[in-house]
Short mmCIF file of C-alpha atoms in Angstrom, two decimals:
data_model
loop_
_atom_site.label_atom_id
_atom_site.label_comp_id
_atom_site.label_asym_id
_atom_site.label_seq_id
_atom_site.Cartn_x
_atom_site.Cartn_y
_atom_site.Cartn_z
CA MET A 1 0.00 0.00 0.00
CA CYS A 2 2.85 2.39 0.83
CA SER A 3 4.71 1.60 -2.47
CA VAL A 4 1.62 2.34 -4.54
CA GLU A 5 1.29 5.77 -2.97
CA GLY A 6 5.04 6.43 -3.42
CA ILE A 7 4.91 5.57 -7.11
CA GLY A 8 2.03 7.94 -7.64
CA LYS A 9 3.87 10.78 -5.97
CA LYS A 10 7.13 10.19 -7.88
CA GLY A 11 5.32 9.97 -11.23
CA GLY A 12 3.58 13.19 -10.54
CA MET A 13 6.87 14.97 -9.76
CA ARG A 14 8.59 13.74 -12.95
CA ILE A 15 5.75 14.76 -15.20
CA GLY A 16 5.59 18.21 -13.70
CA SER A 17 9.34 18.86 -14.16
CA THR A 18 9.68 17.85 -17.86
CA ARG A 19 6.80 19.82 -19.28
CA GLY A 20 6.47 23.51 -19.74
CA GLY A 21 3.92 25.83 -18.31
CA GLY A 22 1.38 25.11 -21.03
CA GLY A 23 1.40 21.43 -20.23
CA GLY A 24 1.14 21.86 -16.50
CA GLY A 25 -2.65 21.48 -16.52
CA SER A 26 -2.55 18.19 -18.43
CA GLY A 27 0.08 16.82 -16.10
CA GLY A 28 -1.98 17.82 -13.07
CA GLU A 29 -4.99 15.97 -14.42
CA ARG A 30 -2.93 12.81 -14.85
CA VAL A 31 -1.67 13.16 -11.30
CA ASP A 32 -5.22 13.48 -9.99
CA LYS A 33 -6.34 10.46 -11.99
CA LEU A 34 -3.41 8.41 -10.69
CA LYS A 35 -4.21 9.45 -7.12
CA LYS A 36 -7.89 8.58 -7.52
CA GLY A 37 -7.01 5.21 -9.04
CA SER A 38 -4.59 4.49 -6.22
CA ARG A 39 -7.21 5.30 -3.59
CA MET A 40 -9.77 3.09 -5.33
CA ARG A 41 -7.34 0.14 -5.51
CA LEU A 42 -6.42 0.69 -1.85
CA TRP A 43 -10.09 0.67 -0.79
CA ILE A 44 -10.77 -2.50 -2.80
CA ILE A 45 -7.71 -4.25 -1.29
CA ARG A 46 -8.76 -3.31 2.25
CA ALA A 47 -12.36 -4.46 1.71
CA ALA A 48 -11.26 -7.77 0.20
CA THR A 49 -8.77 -8.36 3.00
CA SER A 50 -11.41 -7.66 5.68
CA VAL A 51 -13.89 -10.10 4.10
CA LEU A 52 -11.19 -12.77 3.79
CA LEU A 53 -10.08 -12.35 7.42
CA TRP A 54 -13.66 -12.43 8.73
CA THR A 55 -14.40 -15.61 6.75
CA CYS A 56 -11.25 -17.26 8.13
CA ILE A 57 -12.16 -16.32 11.71
CA VAL A 58 -15.68 -17.78 11.40
CA GLN A 59 -14.34 -21.02 9.91
CA LEU A 60 -11.63 -21.37 12.57
CA THR A 61 -14.13 -20.74 15.38
CA THR A 62 -16.46 -23.42 14.03
CA LEU A 63 -13.65 -25.93 13.66
CA GLY A 64 -12.32 -25.06 17.12
CA GLU A 65 -15.69 -25.75 18.79
CA THR A 66 -15.97 -29.08 16.96
CA TRP A 67 -12.43 -30.43 17.14
CA GLY A 68 -10.68 -28.22 19.70
CA PRO A 69 -11.70 -30.08 22.86
CA ARG A 70 -10.82 -33.44 21.31
CA VAL A 71 -7.47 -32.31 19.92
CA LEU A 72 -6.39 -30.30 22.92
CA LYS A 73 -7.62 -32.75 25.55
CA GLY A 74 -4.41 -34.73 25.57
CA CYS A 75 -2.02 -31.92 24.70
CA PRO A 76 0.24 -30.44 27.36
CA SER A 77 0.03 -26.71 27.93
CA CYS A 78 2.37 -24.34 29.67
CA PHE A 79 -0.68 -22.64 31.19
CA SER A 80 -1.95 -25.83 32.80
CA HIS A 81 1.37 -27.20 34.05
CA GLN A 82 1.28 -28.50 37.62
CA ASP A 83 3.98 -30.08 39.67
CA SER A 84 3.68 -33.64 40.90
CA SER A 85 2.88 -32.68 44.50
CA VAL A 86 -0.21 -30.71 43.46
CA SER A 87 -1.31 -33.59 41.25
CA ALA A 88 -0.87 -36.01 44.11
CA ILE A 89 -3.03 -33.87 46.39
CA GLU A 90 -5.74 -33.60 43.78
CA ASP A 91 -5.75 -37.36 43.32
CA LYS A 92 -6.55 -37.79 47.00
CA VAL A 93 -9.49 -35.35 46.94
CA PRO A 94 -12.68 -37.25 46.13
CA SER A 95 -14.52 -35.93 43.14
CA VAL A 96 -18.06 -34.65 43.67
CA PRO A 97 -20.46 -36.74 41.60
CA ALA A 98 -22.61 -34.91 39.11
CA ARG A 99 -26.18 -34.33 40.23
CA VAL A 100 -28.46 -37.02 38.88
CA ILE A 101 -31.62 -35.62 37.31
CA LEU A 102 -34.40 -38.14 37.57
CA PRO A 103 -36.12 -39.17 34.34
CA LYS A 104 -39.48 -37.61 33.55
CA ARG A 105 -42.50 -39.73 34.29
CA VAL A 106 -44.33 -40.53 31.07
CA TYR A 107 -48.11 -40.63 31.32
CA LYS A 108 -51.24 -39.41 29.59
CA ASN A 109 -51.98 -35.95 30.95
CA ASN A 110 -55.62 -35.63 32.07
CA GLY A 111 -55.51 -31.85 32.45
CA TYR A 112 -54.19 -29.10 34.71
CA LEU A 113 -54.60 -28.44 38.42
CA MET A 114 -54.25 -24.94 39.89
CA VAL A 115 -54.21 -24.50 43.67
CA SER A 116 -54.36 -21.50 45.98
CA CYS A 117 -53.00 -22.29 49.44
CA ASN A 118 -54.40 -20.67 52.57
CA GLY A 119 -52.95 -20.02 56.01
CA GLY A 120 -49.45 -19.51 57.34
CA LEU A 121 -46.21 -20.95 56.00
CA ASN A 122 -46.43 -24.42 57.52
CA GLN A 123 -50.14 -24.81 56.88
CA MET A 124 -49.40 -24.07 53.23
CA ARG A 125 -46.39 -26.38 53.29
CA ALA A 126 -48.51 -29.33 54.43
CA ALA A 127 -51.11 -28.44 51.80
CA ILE A 128 -48.50 -28.43 49.03
CA CYS A 129 -47.54 -31.98 50.03
CA ASP A 130 -51.19 -32.97 49.59
CA MET A 131 -51.65 -31.19 46.26
CA VAL A 132 -48.54 -32.74 44.69
CA THR A 133 -49.74 -36.16 45.78
CA ILE A 134 -53.24 -35.57 44.41
CA ALA A 135 -51.85 -34.33 41.07
CA ARG A 136 -49.64 -37.38 40.77
CA TYR A 137 -52.44 -39.89 41.37
CA LEU A 138 -54.86 -38.09 39.05
CA ASN A 139 -52.24 -37.95 36.28
CA VAL A 140 -52.61 -34.19 35.89
CA THR A 141 -50.12 -31.34 35.50
CA LEU A 142 -49.73 -29.21 38.63
CA ILE A 143 -49.17 -25.47 38.29
CA VAL A 144 -46.78 -24.08 40.92
CA PRO A 145 -49.03 -23.31 43.91
CA GLU A 146 -50.18 -19.78 44.69
CA LEU A 147 -49.49 -18.74 48.29
CA ASP A 148 -51.93 -16.94 50.60
CA LYS A 149 -51.64 -13.14 50.51
CA THR A 150 -54.90 -12.22 52.24
CA SER A 151 -54.60 -13.98 55.60
CA PHE A 152 -53.89 -12.28 58.92
CA TRP A 153 -50.19 -11.98 58.00
CA ALA A 154 -50.85 -10.37 54.57
CA ASP A 155 -47.54 -11.64 53.21
CA PRO A 156 -47.14 -10.77 49.50
CA SER A 157 -44.51 -13.49 48.92
CA GLU A 158 -44.80 -15.72 45.89
CA PHE A 159 -43.81 -19.41 45.89
CA GLN A 160 -40.40 -18.64 44.38
CA ASP A 161 -39.72 -16.02 47.08
CA ILE A 162 -39.76 -18.73 49.76
CA PHE A 163 -39.03 -22.03 48.04
CA ASP A 164 -36.45 -23.02 45.44
CA VAL A 165 -38.95 -23.42 42.60
CA ASN A 166 -36.54 -25.04 40.12
CA HIS A 167 -35.50 -27.66 42.66
CA PHE A 168 -39.15 -28.26 43.48
CA ILE A 169 -39.96 -28.97 39.83
CA THR A 170 -36.92 -31.06 38.90
CA SER A 171 -36.79 -33.12 42.11
CA LEU A 172 -40.32 -34.42 41.45
CA ARG A 173 -40.12 -34.84 37.68
CA ASP A 174 -40.22 -38.64 37.94
CA GLU A 175 -43.54 -38.41 39.78
CA VAL A 176 -45.54 -35.45 38.52
CA ARG A 177 -45.28 -32.79 35.84
CA ILE A 178 -45.12 -29.31 37.39
CA LEU A 179 -45.20 -26.07 35.40
CA LYS A 180 -44.64 -22.49 36.51
CA GLU A 181 -47.71 -21.33 34.59
CA LEU A 182 -50.46 -22.63 32.34
CA PRO A 183 -49.98 -22.99 28.59
CA PRO A 184 -50.86 -19.67 26.81
CA LYS A 185 -54.31 -20.71 25.56
CA LEU A 186 -55.49 -21.91 28.97
CA LYS A 187 -53.83 -18.97 30.69
CA ARG A 188 -55.89 -16.55 28.60
CA ARG A 189 -59.06 -18.41 29.57
CA VAL A 190 -58.20 -18.13 33.26
CA GLU A 191 -57.37 -14.42 32.92
CA MET A 192 -60.82 -13.95 31.38
CA GLY A 193 -62.37 -15.68 34.42
CA ILE A 194 -63.33 -18.82 32.51
CA VAL A 195 -62.20 -21.40 35.05
CA HIS A 196 -63.92 -23.92 37.31
CA SER A 197 -62.94 -22.97 40.89
CA MET A 198 -63.97 -24.80 44.07
CA PRO A 199 -62.83 -25.81 47.58
CA PRO A 200 -62.45 -29.60 47.91
CA ILE A 201 -64.10 -31.35 50.86
CA SER A 202 -61.88 -31.52 53.94
CA TRP A 203 -60.20 -34.75 55.03
CA SER A 204 -61.15 -36.61 51.83
CA ASP A 205 -59.38 -39.77 50.75
CA MET A 206 -57.95 -40.32 47.29
CA SER A 207 -61.15 -41.94 46.00
CA TYR A 208 -62.95 -38.58 46.36
CA TYR A 209 -60.43 -36.93 44.04
CA HIS A 210 -60.65 -39.80 41.53
CA ASN A 211 -64.45 -39.86 41.53
CA GLN A 212 -65.32 -36.15 41.95
CA ILE A 213 -62.38 -33.95 40.94
CA LEU A 214 -60.86 -35.90 38.03
CA PRO A 215 -64.08 -35.83 35.92
CA LEU A 216 -64.20 -32.05 36.37
CA ILE A 217 -60.58 -31.70 35.21
CA ARG A 218 -61.31 -33.81 32.13
CA LYS A 219 -64.37 -31.70 31.37
CA TYR A 220 -62.89 -28.23 31.92
CA LYS A 221 -59.19 -29.04 31.15
CA VAL A 222 -58.19 -26.98 34.18
CA VAL A 223 -59.63 -26.88 37.71
CA HIS A 224 -58.72 -24.40 40.43
CA LEU A 225 -58.80 -25.62 44.06
CA ASN A 226 -59.12 -22.40 46.05
CA ARG A 227 -58.58 -23.85 49.54
CA THR A 228 -56.00 -26.50 50.34
CA ASP A 229 -55.76 -26.83 54.13
CA ALA A 230 -56.45 -30.35 55.44
CA ARG A 231 -58.09 -31.49 52.19
CA LEU A 232 -56.49 -34.95 52.10
CA ALA A 233 -57.07 -37.43 54.90
CA ASN A 234 -54.16 -38.60 57.04
CA ASN A 235 -55.27 -42.12 57.81
CA GLY A 236 -56.39 -44.95 55.59
CA GLN A 237 -54.17 -43.85 52.69
CA THR A 238 -51.93 -46.25 50.79
CA LEU A 239 -48.28 -46.40 51.71
CA ASP A 240 -47.27 -44.88 48.35
CA VAL A 241 -49.42 -41.82 49.05
CA GLN A 242 -47.81 -41.33 52.45
CA LYS A 243 -44.30 -41.83 51.08
CA LEU A 244 -44.81 -39.20 48.40
CA ARG A 245 -46.06 -36.71 50.99
CA CYS A 246 -42.86 -37.25 52.97
CA ARG A 247 -40.71 -36.89 49.89
CA VAL A 248 -42.31 -33.56 48.98
CA ASN A 249 -42.02 -32.18 52.50
CA PHE A 250 -38.51 -33.34 53.35
CA ASN A 251 -36.76 -33.24 49.96
CA ALA A 252 -38.63 -31.19 47.37
CA LEU A 253 -39.62 -28.17 49.47
CA ARG A 254 -36.24 -26.52 49.88
CA PHE A 255 -36.05 -22.85 50.86
CA THR A 256 -34.40 -20.29 48.58
CA PRO A 257 -30.58 -19.98 48.80
CA GLN A 258 -30.93 -16.56 50.46
CA ILE A 259 -33.10 -17.96 53.28
CA GLU A 260 -30.91 -21.07 53.62
CA GLU A 261 -27.72 -19.00 53.92
CA LEU A 262 -29.19 -16.69 56.55
CA GLY A 263 -30.44 -19.71 58.50
CA LYS A 264 -26.93 -21.15 58.52
CA ARG A 265 -25.56 -17.85 59.78
CA VAL A 266 -28.00 -17.80 62.70
CA VAL A 267 -27.17 -21.40 63.62
CA LYS A 268 -23.44 -20.64 63.43
CA LEU A 269 -23.82 -17.63 65.75
CA LEU A 270 -25.76 -19.77 68.22
CA ARG A 271 -23.26 -22.64 68.09
CA GLN A 272 -20.42 -20.28 68.92
CA ASN A 273 -21.99 -19.79 72.35
CA GLY A 274 -22.77 -23.42 73.15
CA PRO A 275 -25.95 -25.53 73.09
CA PHE A 276 -29.26 -23.92 72.24
CA ILE A 277 -32.93 -24.76 72.56
CA VAL A 278 -35.59 -23.52 70.19
CA LEU A 279 -38.77 -22.57 72.02
CA HIS A 280 -41.71 -22.19 69.66
CA LEU A 281 -43.65 -19.84 71.92
CA ARG A 282 -46.98 -19.59 70.09
CA TYR A 283 -48.24 -16.68 72.17
CA GLU A 284 -48.93 -14.16 69.44
CA MET A 285 -51.96 -11.94 68.98
CA ASP A 286 -53.51 -13.89 66.11
CA MET A 287 -53.22 -17.20 67.98
CA LEU A 288 -54.84 -15.85 71.11
CA ALA A 289 -57.65 -14.13 69.21
CA PHE A 290 -58.36 -17.25 67.16
CA SER A 291 -58.27 -19.67 70.10
CA GLY A 292 -59.96 -17.36 72.61
CA CYS A 293 -57.26 -18.13 75.18
CA THR A 294 -56.80 -15.12 77.43
CA GLN A 295 -55.01 -16.57 80.49
CA GLY A 296 -52.99 -13.77 82.13
CA CYS A 297 -54.43 -11.00 79.91
CA ASN A 298 -55.93 -7.84 81.38
CA ASP A 299 -59.44 -6.59 80.54
CA GLU A 300 -58.25 -4.27 77.75
CA GLU A 301 -56.33 -7.10 76.10
CA VAL A 302 -59.30 -9.48 76.38
CA ASP A 303 -61.52 -6.89 74.65
CA GLU A 304 -58.94 -6.34 71.92
CA LEU A 305 -58.61 -10.08 71.23
CA THR A 306 -62.38 -10.53 71.16
CA ARG A 307 -62.81 -7.69 68.63
CA MET A 308 -60.18 -9.24 66.44
CA ARG A 309 -61.89 -12.64 66.53
CA TYR A 310 -65.16 -11.12 65.36
CA ALA A 311 -63.35 -9.17 62.62
CA TYR A 312 -62.45 -12.36 60.76
CA PRO A 313 -65.68 -14.02 59.55
CA TRP A 314 -63.94 -17.27 58.57
CA TRP A 315 -62.96 -17.78 62.23
CA LYS A 316 -66.20 -19.57 62.98
CA GLU A 317 -65.88 -19.95 66.77
CA LYS A 318 -66.80 -16.63 68.39
CA ILE A 319 -68.03 -17.27 71.96
CA ILE A 320 -65.24 -19.07 73.81
CA ASN A 321 -64.76 -19.97 77.48
CA SER A 322 -61.02 -19.49 77.94
CA ASP A 323 -60.80 -21.33 81.28
CA LEU A 324 -62.54 -24.47 80.00
CA LYS A 325 -60.48 -24.49 76.83
CA ARG A 326 -57.27 -24.17 78.82
CA LYS A 327 -58.22 -27.10 81.13
CA ASP A 328 -58.82 -29.23 78.04
CA GLY A 329 -55.26 -28.52 76.90
CA LEU A 330 -56.38 -26.53 73.86
CA CYS A 331 -54.57 -23.30 74.68
CA PRO A 332 -50.92 -22.45 74.05
CA LEU A 333 -48.91 -22.26 77.26
CA THR A 334 -48.32 -18.72 78.47
CA PRO A 335 -44.75 -17.41 78.82
CA GLU A 336 -45.12 -17.64 82.62
CA GLU A 337 -46.30 -21.26 82.44
CA THR A 338 -43.50 -22.09 80.02
CA ALA A 339 -40.86 -20.74 82.43
CA LEU A 340 -42.17 -23.06 85.15
CA ILE A 341 -42.14 -26.10 82.86
CA LEU A 342 -38.59 -25.50 81.62
CA ARG A 343 -37.36 -25.20 85.20
CA ALA A 344 -39.28 -28.33 86.21
CA LEU A 345 -37.65 -30.25 83.34
CA ASP A 346 -34.25 -29.16 84.70
CA ILE A 347 -33.34 -27.25 81.54
CA ASP A 348 -29.97 -25.63 82.28
CA ASN A 349 -30.35 -21.86 82.57
CA SER A 350 -26.97 -21.42 80.89
CA TYR A 351 -28.48 -22.72 77.65
CA GLN A 352 -29.45 -20.24 74.99
CA ILE A 353 -33.22 -20.15 74.40
CA TYR A 354 -34.04 -19.11 70.86
CA ILE A 355 -37.59 -17.78 70.60
CA ALA A 356 -39.10 -18.93 67.31
CA ALA A 357 -42.16 -16.72 67.12
CA GLY A 358 -43.49 -13.38 66.07
CA GLU A 359 -44.19 -10.56 68.53
CA ILE A 360 -45.25 -11.97 71.91
CA TYR A 361 -48.58 -10.52 73.01
CA GLY A 362 -48.08 -8.37 76.09
CA GLY A 363 -44.40 -7.80 75.29
CA LYS A 364 -41.82 -7.49 78.07
CA ARG A 365 -44.46 -7.70 80.82
CA ARG A 366 -45.42 -11.23 79.78
CA MET A 367 -41.84 -12.29 79.07
CA ALA A 368 -40.44 -11.09 82.44
CA ASP A 369 -40.60 -14.48 84.24
CA LEU A 370 -39.06 -16.37 81.32
CA ALA A 371 -36.29 -13.80 80.90
CA SER A 372 -35.53 -13.93 84.62
CA ALA A 373 -35.30 -17.75 84.68
CA TYR A 374 -33.35 -17.95 81.40
CA PRO A 375 -31.26 -14.83 80.84
CA LYS A 376 -29.86 -16.08 77.51
CA LEU A 377 -33.06 -15.46 75.57
CA VAL A 378 -32.30 -14.66 71.93
CA ARG A 379 -34.24 -14.03 68.74
CA LYS A 380 -33.20 -13.60 65.13
CA GLU A 381 -33.65 -9.85 65.61
CA THR A 382 -31.05 -9.82 68.41
CA LEU A 383 -28.56 -12.08 66.61
CA LEU A 384 -28.59 -10.33 63.25
CA GLU A 385 -28.13 -6.76 62.13
CA PRO A 386 -31.24 -4.89 60.99
CA SER A 387 -29.75 -4.76 57.49
CA ASP A 388 -29.67 -8.59 57.41
CA LEU A 389 -33.41 -8.76 58.01
CA SER A 390 -34.47 -5.73 56.00
CA PHE A 391 -35.25 -7.90 52.98
CA PHE A 392 -37.63 -10.00 55.09
CA GLN A 393 -39.57 -7.14 56.67
CA ASN A 394 -43.35 -7.45 56.08
CA HIS A 395 -42.79 -10.98 54.80
CA SER A 396 -43.88 -13.09 57.76
CA SER A 397 -43.68 -16.38 55.85
CA GLN A 398 -40.03 -15.76 54.99
CA MET A 399 -39.32 -14.92 58.63
CA ALA A 400 -41.10 -18.14 59.64
CA ALA A 401 -38.93 -20.03 57.15
CA LEU A 402 -35.85 -18.71 58.95
CA ASP A 403 -37.21 -19.90 62.31
CA TYR A 404 -38.00 -23.27 60.71
CA LEU A 405 -34.37 -23.79 59.65
CA VAL A 406 -33.04 -22.85 63.10
CA SER A 407 -35.60 -25.16 64.72
CA LEU A 408 -34.38 -28.12 62.68
CA GLU A 409 -30.80 -27.62 63.89
CA SER A 410 -31.47 -27.01 67.59
CA ASP A 411 -30.32 -29.36 70.34
CA ILE A 412 -33.87 -29.50 71.68
CA PHE A 413 -37.08 -28.25 70.09
CA ILE A 414 -39.97 -27.37 72.43
CA PRO A 415 -43.31 -26.20 71.00
CA THR A 416 -45.82 -24.74 73.45
CA TYR A 417 -48.74 -25.44 71.11
CA ASP A 418 -49.39 -28.19 68.57
CA GLY A 419 -49.95 -25.87 65.61
CA ASN A 420 -48.78 -26.41 62.06
CA MET A 421 -45.17 -25.39 62.60
CA ALA A 422 -44.84 -27.57 65.69
CA LYS A 423 -46.16 -30.59 63.81
CA VAL A 424 -44.11 -30.18 60.65
CA VAL A 425 -40.87 -29.38 62.48
CA GLN A 426 -41.16 -32.30 64.89
CA GLY A 427 -41.88 -34.62 61.96
CA HIS A 428 -38.87 -33.29 60.07
CA ARG A 429 -36.60 -33.69 63.11
CA ARG A 430 -37.70 -37.30 63.52
CA TYR A 431 -37.05 -37.86 59.85
CA LEU A 432 -33.51 -36.47 60.27
CA GLY A 433 -32.66 -38.97 62.99
CA PHE A 434 -35.09 -38.51 65.86
CA LYS A 435 -33.62 -35.27 67.17
CA GLN A 436 -34.97 -34.52 70.63
CA THR A 437 -38.32 -32.74 70.60
CA ILE A 438 -40.18 -32.33 73.88
CA LEU A 439 -43.91 -32.59 73.21
CA LEU A 440 -45.65 -30.93 76.12
CA ASP A 441 -48.83 -32.53 77.47
CA ARG A 442 -50.67 -29.27 78.02
CA ARG A 443 -53.80 -30.78 79.55
CA LEU A 444 -51.75 -32.47 82.26
CA LEU A 445 -49.38 -29.55 82.71
CA VAL A 446 -51.99 -26.86 83.33
CA ASP A 447 -53.52 -29.09 86.02
CA LEU A 448 -50.10 -29.56 87.68
CA ILE A 449 -49.37 -25.82 87.41
CA ASP A 450 -52.69 -24.95 89.06
CA GLN A 451 -51.99 -27.41 91.90
CA TYR A 452 -48.52 -25.97 92.39
CA ASN A 453 -49.79 -22.38 92.40
CA LYS A 454 -52.44 -23.30 94.99
CA GLY A 455 -49.81 -24.95 97.21
CA SER A 456 -51.17 -28.49 96.73
CA LEU A 457 -47.83 -29.60 95.31
CA SER A 458 -44.35 -28.73 96.52
CA TRP A 459 -41.75 -27.71 93.94
CA ASP A 460 -40.04 -31.12 94.14
CA GLU A 461 -43.34 -32.94 93.67
CA PHE A 462 -44.30 -30.67 90.80
CA SER A 463 -40.93 -31.07 89.07
CA GLU A 464 -40.91 -34.84 89.50
CA ALA A 465 -44.44 -35.14 88.09
CA VAL A 466 -43.51 -33.02 85.04
CA LYS A 467 -40.34 -35.01 84.31
CA LYS A 468 -41.98 -38.40 84.76
CA SER A 469 -44.93 -37.53 82.50
CA HIS A 470 -42.60 -36.50 79.67
CA GLU A 471 -40.10 -39.35 79.72
CA ASN A 472 -41.67 -40.82 76.58
CA ARG A 473 -42.52 -37.54 74.86
CA LYS A 474 -39.11 -36.63 73.45
CA GLY A 475 -39.47 -37.52 69.80
CA GLN A 476 -38.06 -41.03 70.05
CA PRO A 477 -38.99 -43.81 67.58
CA THR A 478 -42.29 -45.60 67.97
CA LYS A 479 -43.11 -49.12 66.85
CA SER A 480 -46.05 -49.77 64.60
CA ILE A 481 -47.34 -52.25 62.04
CA ILE A 482 -47.59 -51.34 58.37
CA PRO A 483 -50.95 -52.82 57.28
CA GLU A 484 -49.77 -53.67 53.76
CA THR A 485 -46.84 -55.79 54.93
CA GLY A 486 -47.62 -56.76 58.52
CA LYS A 487 -44.04 -55.79 59.33
CA ALA A 488 -43.11 -53.92 62.53
CA VAL A 489 -40.89 -50.89 61.85
CA SER A 490 -39.64 -47.76 63.59
CA LEU A 491 -41.88 -44.95 62.44
CA HIS A 492 -41.59 -41.19 62.20
CA LYS A 493 -44.85 -40.42 63.92
CA ASN A 494 -45.20 -36.75 63.12
CA ASN A 495 -48.98 -36.23 63.46
CA THR A 496 -49.03 -34.07 60.33
CA ASN A 497 -50.38 -34.49 56.86
CA GLU A 498 -47.30 -36.60 56.15
CA GLY A 499 -48.72 -39.48 58.19
CA PHE A 500 -46.64 -42.41 59.42
CA THR A 501 -43.68 -43.36 57.29
CA SER A 502 -40.59 -45.48 57.92
CA LYS A 503 -37.14 -44.58 56.67
CA GLU A 504 -37.07 -47.84 54.75
CA ALA A 505 -40.30 -46.94 53.00
CA VAL A 506 -39.18 -43.42 52.10
CA VAL A 507 -35.87 -44.70 50.73
CA GLU A 508 -37.72 -47.23 48.62
CA LYS A 509 -39.92 -44.53 47.11
CA ILE A 510 -37.25 -41.86 46.67
CA GLY A 511 -35.27 -44.76 45.31
CA ASP A 512 -34.01 -44.76 41.83
CA GLY A 513 -30.57 -46.39 42.14
CA ARG A 514 -29.16 -43.71 44.46
CA ALA A 515 -31.23 -44.56 47.52
CA ARG A 516 -30.37 -48.24 47.43
CA ARG A 517 -26.66 -47.44 47.05
CA ASN A 518 -26.53 -44.79 49.77
CA PRO A 519 -29.79 -44.41 51.70
CA GLU A 520 -28.50 -42.00 54.35
CA ARG A 521 -27.29 -39.56 51.75
CA VAL A 522 -30.67 -39.49 50.05
CA LEU A 523 -32.55 -39.13 53.31
CA ARG A 524 -30.52 -36.14 54.36
CA GLY A 525 -31.06 -34.37 51.07
#
């Protein structure tokens, strides 16, 4: 390119020097023509070179993707050189096996099932176990469940805000097809309000869903179940139904990485200071208003709780005798009663007591006795910085998920009421190896507490009676007979919608080859 330009310039100089003034114009024209021709040739050369280079690059890239890995796989490289000591160390480190994705279950799809869960986190969790099981045995496609946003807690969280939705879908792909949303045509119909919506009958067995719900799904292509709490019976179900419920609850319903990581941080902070007990102190405003239990409340608080109970029309029980309900063991223990029971059980006051609950009704006044007996009372709000929890503010279900994770890892779990969280957590802890869970016999305990407060029992008599009555209420295995086999096995009796299931049975169902090769690994997720 440089030589072409040089020739043009030299030619122009020679022509200009040999001709006279009259020929200067003709020589100038030739010079201009030569310059223009040179520029044109230069432009053409550059364009042709660019096209050629681009074509070569594309071809080399394609060949590299096809043959590069094969050719270079065995070739040494100065960039990947390692000395023998490093290689020896790497040889000793066991390789992590690739995650096995279960094969999809192939079946004729009978339609689509939409569900809207109701209640708090653990009520919805139990319902999801039921709905997955129902979808599987009806051979229908389940749409990722919608969570309750209109309950007392008014949590706007979606399913994917609390649970790892991709894990939920893929971990169950060998049992049931789950989609994040309906196919476009059906989605438009639902958006237009053209959908069959209904609440299923409570505590129904699988025959109800086969005989009543499945025909509706076949007719309308999609059915929306708008209430899911306690819609599938616990007892009388086949073993396969119960095993799938367990699998959903203990393996498929994994919290989001953000919630999991924060849960690990809380557990780590607790472990740094020794053993810890999780006390699920279900003494919150909504619980007291719903149950009508007002033990220890003043007149203003009783009036406030009563007004709240009447404000929620779906809370059907309105006129409640708190004293009678308490004597029947149907009220959560108060913070004062809980302090007495922990002392009677000889719980070391040097242990940390993690309060897994929302705001305790009555605040510091009601917590005074418990704080005095156990000075190491902690909550997630006291262990973490406000910035750590800012993301979870006004998202009660996500906060409950955090308490759930800490409850699973505690040395002892003690619920003061047998609500949904208490049931699901104790079942999960039994599933993980029968971790100690003290299940308080509230009907007996309130009677003992009343006798002690009246002076009918001394402290030693009271403490001995409490300890003796709870010797066999610590979450240990129970023996039972599986009707289908007649075989006695150790069961995880969790009293939840997951029913009674043995480890052997769960391993068999979770199965594929992995469970039989390494059952403990599968069971622990």
